[in-house]
Amino acid sequence: MINYNSKHDGISQEVTRAGYCLFRRDNQWFSDNDVEVQKIIDSFDSVGYLRSQARARVVEQSQMHMQQVESEYPSFERATWPTQKAEIEAWGFDATSPTPLLDNIAIAREMDRVALLNRTLIKVSTYNEQAAYLAGTRQKIEDLIDNSSDLDFISSINFEG
């Protein structure tokens, strides 16, 4: 019989990864090698495991928030964003800097070049603010995870964005 009462996941995966079985019968835990499985249970770092799971969960959730922002644009357009950003930042420092990509967008839209450049500058700033907020929020949550040893807190924390 095994001495095991954790309500948090991870130990059973570690036992399986080591090649053993852990099962419950009549509210008692058993395995195919009680001595070795008990060693795994006794040495298992629940806090470290749950921190790792929480970090991965929060990264995935924060990425989903950013994908919602980006989903409003087709992938081919998103692929031009680094160039658009570089052009608009250069233009912001020096109004004589060339902006060939943005110029072509303005032509295709039949829009005044300077008006488009100003709109792009606002959109780049807004995007950067959203990304910074999401990044900062994710990093704050990661700090909370790293500084806690409360298994219930760590296993329940999520990205709220």
GROMACS .gro file of C-alpha atoms in nm:
model
  161
    1MET     CA    1   0.000   0.000   0.000
    2ILE     CA    2   0.114   0.354  -0.086
    3ASN     CA    3   0.106   0.664   0.135
    4TYR     CA    4  -0.032   0.923  -0.106
    5ASN     CA    5  -0.297   1.189  -0.057
    6SER     CA    6  -0.214   1.472  -0.295
    7LYS     CA    7  -0.509   1.635  -0.465
    8HIS     CA    8  -0.282   1.793  -0.725
    9ASP     CA    9  -0.183   1.630  -1.050
   10GLY     CA   10   0.165   1.537  -1.157
   11ILE     CA   11   0.271   1.252  -0.936
   12SER     CA   12   0.080   0.992  -1.135
   13GLN     CA   13   0.247   1.118  -1.452
   14GLU     CA   14   0.589   1.096  -1.287
   15VAL     CA   15   0.514   0.741  -1.168
   16THR     CA   16   0.404   0.641  -1.519
   17ARG     CA   17   0.711   0.810  -1.672
   18ALA     CA   18   0.927   0.595  -1.440
   19GLY     CA   19   0.753   0.284  -1.575
   20TYR     CA   20   0.528   0.203  -1.281
   21CYS     CA   21   0.152   0.193  -1.220
   22LEU     CA   22  -0.032   0.378  -0.947
   23PHE     CA   23  -0.396   0.293  -0.883
   24ARG     CA   24  -0.662   0.342  -0.621
   25ARG     CA   25  -0.885   0.072  -0.480
   26ASP     CA   26  -1.122   0.102  -0.185
   27ASN     CA   27  -0.982   0.450  -0.102
   28GLN     CA   28  -0.627   0.315  -0.079
   29TRP     CA   29  -0.338   0.361  -0.320
   30PHE     CA   30  -0.142   0.069  -0.463
   31SER     CA   31   0.125   0.020  -0.724
   32ASP     CA   32   0.315  -0.249  -0.903
   33ASN     CA   33   0.627  -0.159  -0.698
   34ASP     CA   34   0.532   0.010  -0.371
   35VAL     CA   35   0.888   0.078  -0.256
   36GLU     CA   36   0.999   0.255  -0.576
   37VAL     CA   37   0.670   0.437  -0.627
   38GLN     CA   38   0.674   0.561  -0.266
   39LYS     CA   39   1.026   0.698  -0.328
   40ILE     CA   40   0.894   0.888  -0.631
   41ILE     CA   41   0.600   1.024  -0.431
   42ASP     CA   42   0.819   1.126  -0.137
   43SER     CA   43   1.069   1.310  -0.357
   44PHE     CA   44   0.818   1.470  -0.594
   45ASP     CA   45   0.831   1.851  -0.604
   46SER     CA   46   0.461   1.942  -0.622
   47VAL     CA   47   0.530   2.314  -0.602
   48GLY     CA   48   0.780   2.302  -0.890
   49TYR     CA   49   0.550   2.091  -1.101
   50LEU     CA   50   0.247   2.314  -1.040
   51ARG     CA   51   0.453   2.628  -1.105
   52SER     CA   52   0.560   2.487  -1.439
   53GLN     CA   53   0.199   2.400  -1.527
   54ALA     CA   54   0.075   2.744  -1.419
   55ARG     CA   55   0.342   2.929  -1.620
   56ALA     CA   56   0.256   2.731  -1.932
   57ARG     CA   57  -0.117   2.792  -1.879
   58VAL     CA   58  -0.068   3.168  -1.831
   59VAL     CA   59   0.156   3.195  -2.139
   60GLU     CA   60  -0.107   3.016  -2.348
   61GLN     CA   61  -0.388   3.234  -2.211
   62SER     CA   62  -0.196   3.559  -2.265
   63GLN     CA   63  -0.114   3.450  -2.620
   64MET     CA   64  -0.485   3.391  -2.681
   65HIS     CA   65  -0.557   3.752  -2.578
   66MET     CA   66  -0.300   3.884  -2.824
   67GLN     CA   67  -0.429   3.655  -3.098
   68GLN     CA   68  -0.772   3.815  -3.055
   69VAL     CA   69  -0.616   4.154  -3.129
   70GLU     CA   70  -0.420   4.021  -3.425
   71SER     CA   71  -0.706   3.812  -3.567
   72GLU     CA   72  -0.864   4.125  -3.711
   73TYR     CA   73  -0.592   4.130  -3.977
   74PRO     CA   74  -0.493   3.877  -4.245
   75SER     CA   75  -0.159   3.700  -4.200
   76PHE     CA   76  -0.006   3.857  -4.512
   77GLU     CA   77  -0.076   4.202  -4.365
   78ARG     CA   78   0.062   4.105  -4.024
   79ALA     CA   79   0.378   3.993  -4.202
   80THR     CA   80   0.432   4.357  -4.309
   81TRP     CA   81   0.402   4.495  -3.956
   82PRO     CA   82   0.775   4.491  -3.874
   83THR     CA   83   0.846   4.688  -4.193
   84GLN     CA   84   0.558   4.925  -4.130
   85LYS     CA   85   0.681   4.978  -3.773
   86ALA     CA   86   1.039   5.043  -3.885
   87GLU     CA   87   0.925   5.287  -4.154
   88ILE     CA   88   0.691   5.479  -3.924
   89GLU     CA   89   0.949   5.502  -3.646
   90ALA     CA   90   1.211   5.631  -3.889
   91TRP     CA   91   0.959   5.881  -4.028
   92GLY     CA   92   0.875   5.990  -3.673
   93PHE     CA   93   1.240   6.084  -3.617
   94ASP     CA   94   1.298   6.226  -3.964
   95ALA     CA   95   1.007   6.325  -4.188
   96THR     CA   96   1.232   6.284  -4.495
   97SER     CA   97   1.289   5.911  -4.426
   98PRO     CA   98   1.163   5.689  -4.706
   99THR     CA   99   0.847   5.489  -4.637
  100PRO     CA  100   0.804   5.275  -4.950
  101LEU     CA  101   0.571   5.014  -4.804
  102LEU     CA  102   0.346   5.269  -4.638
  103ASP     CA  103   0.355   5.485  -4.952
  104ASN     CA  104   0.228   5.191  -5.156
  105ILE     CA  105  -0.047   5.124  -4.901
  106ALA     CA  106  -0.151   5.491  -4.922
  107ILE     CA  107  -0.158   5.472  -5.302
  108ALA     CA  108  -0.365   5.152  -5.297
  109ARG     CA  109  -0.608   5.311  -5.049
  110GLU     CA  110  -0.615   5.633  -5.249
  111MET     CA  111  -0.530   5.808  -4.926
  112ASP     CA  112  -0.308   6.103  -4.844
  113ARG     CA  113   0.039   5.973  -4.755
  114VAL     CA  114   0.080   6.186  -4.441
  115ALA     CA  115  -0.270   6.096  -4.321
  116LEU     CA  116  -0.183   5.726  -4.359
  117LEU     CA  117   0.150   5.773  -4.184
  118ASN     CA  118  -0.022   5.943  -3.890
  119ARG     CA  119  -0.284   5.666  -3.869
  120THR     CA  120  -0.010   5.404  -3.883
  121LEU     CA  121   0.180   5.580  -3.606
  122ILE     CA  122  -0.132   5.570  -3.387
  123LYS     CA  123  -0.198   5.203  -3.467
  124VAL     CA  124   0.163   5.105  -3.393
  125SER     CA  125   0.149   5.292  -3.061
  126THR     CA  126  -0.185   5.133  -2.968
  127TYR     CA  127  -0.060   4.784  -3.058
  128ASN     CA  128   0.259   4.836  -2.856
  129GLU     CA  129   0.054   4.956  -2.558
  130GLN     CA  130  -0.169   4.648  -2.575
  131ALA     CA  131   0.130   4.417  -2.610
  132ALA     CA  132   0.310   4.590  -2.320
  133TYR     CA  133   0.003   4.563  -2.098
  134LEU     CA  134  -0.039   4.193  -2.175
  135ALA     CA  135   0.334   4.125  -2.130
  136GLY     CA  136   0.345   4.314  -1.801
  137THR     CA  137   0.035   4.139  -1.673
  138ARG     CA  138   0.174   3.798  -1.769
  139GLN     CA  139   0.507   3.877  -1.601
  140LYS     CA  140   0.330   3.995  -1.285
  141ILE     CA  141   0.134   3.670  -1.269
  142GLU     CA  142   0.455   3.475  -1.324
  143ASP     CA  143   0.609   3.662  -1.028
  144LEU     CA  144   0.305   3.567  -0.815
  145ILE     CA  145   0.350   3.204  -0.919
  146ASP     CA  146   0.723   3.207  -0.844
  147ASN     CA  147   0.674   3.371  -0.504
  148SER     CA  148   0.398   3.141  -0.382
  149SER     CA  149   0.413   2.797  -0.229
  150ASP     CA  150   0.033   2.770  -0.191
  151LEU     CA  151  -0.054   2.474  -0.411
  152ASP     CA  152  -0.422   2.571  -0.441
  153PHE     CA  153  -0.331   2.926  -0.546
  154ILE     CA  154  -0.070   2.812  -0.798
  155SER     CA  155  -0.297   2.551  -0.952
  156SER     CA  156  -0.588   2.795  -0.988
  157ILE     CA  157  -0.418   3.111  -1.113
  158ASN     CA  158  -0.510   3.226  -1.462
  159PHE     CA  159  -0.441   3.514  -1.697
  160GLU     CA  160  -0.725   3.761  -1.681
  161GLY     CA  161  -0.583   4.020  -1.924
   0.00000   0.00000   0.00000
